[in-house]
Amino acid sequence: MGQARDVMDRLTTAMAEKDKETLGRCYATDAVVHTPDQGELHGRDAITGYFFELWDAMPDVRYEHLHKYDAGDVAIDEGTVAGTNTGPLVMPSGETLQPTGQQVRIRTCDVARVEDGEITSHHMYFDQVEFLAQLGLMGGMALH
């Protein structure tokens, strides 16, 4: 197991335990995260803020690994994110939606590049339409 895998596993553990300090230390101060919903996030503070908002929106959020890969300075995780929307959810527009009370379960893929023990680039992939539909925000559209 390489350094990239070690850092990605540390990030996943920090997220599961909602350990804000450890989560922040997983990222370089000038790291960039690419998200489907918020676009590019630049810097450790913006990145950790993104995760804190998710935790506020879904305090019971959990991640289930399906597959783990690593090669050199890159780690890739495939999994499922599940939780219940019981807190306000910040949308890409900046609008805040009130809790829907809906449970969500979406497939995700994360690709992270690690340098000197910190993530410098992290690409997150998940289906926004599926996420919004499961929250009940797609006007009757049902996706499976």
Tab-separated table of C-alpha atoms in Angstrom, residues 5-73:
chain	number	residue	atom	x	y	z
A	5	ARG	CA	-3.810	4.937	-0.335
A	6	ASP	CA	-2.772	5.785	3.241
A	7	VAL	CA	-3.908	9.404	2.862
A	8	MET	CA	-7.201	8.445	1.152
A	9	ASP	CA	-7.954	5.936	3.925
A	10	ARG	CA	-7.160	8.604	6.538
A	11	LEU	CA	-9.566	10.986	4.749
A	12	THR	CA	-12.333	8.365	4.667
A	13	THR	CA	-11.864	7.644	8.386
A	14	ALA	CA	-11.919	11.368	9.217
A	15	MET	CA	-15.150	11.752	7.260
A	16	ALA	CA	-16.751	8.764	9.008
A	17	GLU	CA	-15.778	10.140	12.408
A	18	LYS	CA	-16.560	13.744	11.374
A	19	ASP	CA	-13.063	14.649	12.535
A	20	LYS	CA	-12.649	18.166	11.155
A	21	GLU	CA	-8.996	18.533	12.202
A	22	THR	CA	-7.813	15.325	10.541
A	23	LEU	CA	-9.932	15.964	7.456
A	24	GLY	CA	-8.325	19.370	6.998
A	25	ARG	CA	-4.810	17.961	7.401
A	26	CYS	CA	-5.460	15.454	4.581
A	27	TYR	CA	-5.445	18.337	2.083
A	28	ALA	CA	-2.589	20.598	1.020
A	29	THR	CA	-3.222	24.282	1.771
A	30	ASP	CA	-3.477	24.957	-1.988
A	31	ALA	CA	-5.385	21.771	-2.900
A	32	VAL	CA	-8.105	21.808	-5.551
A	33	VAL	CA	-11.254	19.685	-5.366
A	34	HIS	CA	-13.512	19.259	-8.401
A	35	THR	CA	-17.144	18.570	-7.446
A	36	PRO	CA	-20.213	17.953	-9.615
A	37	ASP	CA	-22.348	20.337	-7.560
A	38	GLN	CA	-20.045	23.192	-6.467
A	39	GLY	CA	-17.451	23.183	-9.248
A	40	GLU	CA	-13.826	23.777	-8.258
A	41	LEU	CA	-12.981	24.414	-4.630
A	42	HIS	CA	-9.591	26.010	-4.009
A	43	GLY	CA	-7.727	25.678	-0.723
A	44	ARG	CA	-8.082	23.662	2.442
A	45	ASP	CA	-10.645	26.000	4.041
A	46	ALA	CA	-13.059	25.906	1.077
A	47	ILE	CA	-12.716	22.126	0.832
A	48	THR	CA	-13.338	21.443	4.506
A	49	GLY	CA	-16.250	23.920	4.435
A	50	TYR	CA	-17.831	21.841	1.657
A	51	PHE	CA	-17.695	18.703	3.797
A	52	PHE	CA	-18.938	20.545	6.927
A	53	GLU	CA	-22.016	21.730	4.964
A	54	LEU	CA	-22.696	18.142	3.911
A	55	TRP	CA	-22.426	16.981	7.527
A	56	ASP	CA	-24.840	19.723	8.611
A	57	ALA	CA	-27.324	18.717	5.886
A	58	MET	CA	-27.011	14.969	6.587
A	59	PRO	CA	-25.633	14.410	10.094
A	60	ASP	CA	-25.982	10.625	9.709
A	61	VAL	CA	-24.092	10.543	6.383
A	62	ARG	CA	-21.942	7.455	5.920
A	63	TYR	CA	-19.684	6.071	3.229
A	64	GLU	CA	-19.574	2.431	2.177
A	65	HIS	CA	-16.573	1.267	0.142
A	66	LEU	CA	-17.170	-0.878	-2.906
A	67	HIS	CA	-13.648	-0.819	-4.376
A	68	LYS	CA	-10.274	0.723	-3.530
A	69	TYR	CA	-7.429	1.253	-5.981
A	70	ASP	CA	-4.078	2.982	-5.891
A	71	ALA	CA	-1.200	3.458	-8.299
A	72	GLY	CA	1.767	5.643	-7.534
A	73	ASP	CA	0.567	8.997	-6.246
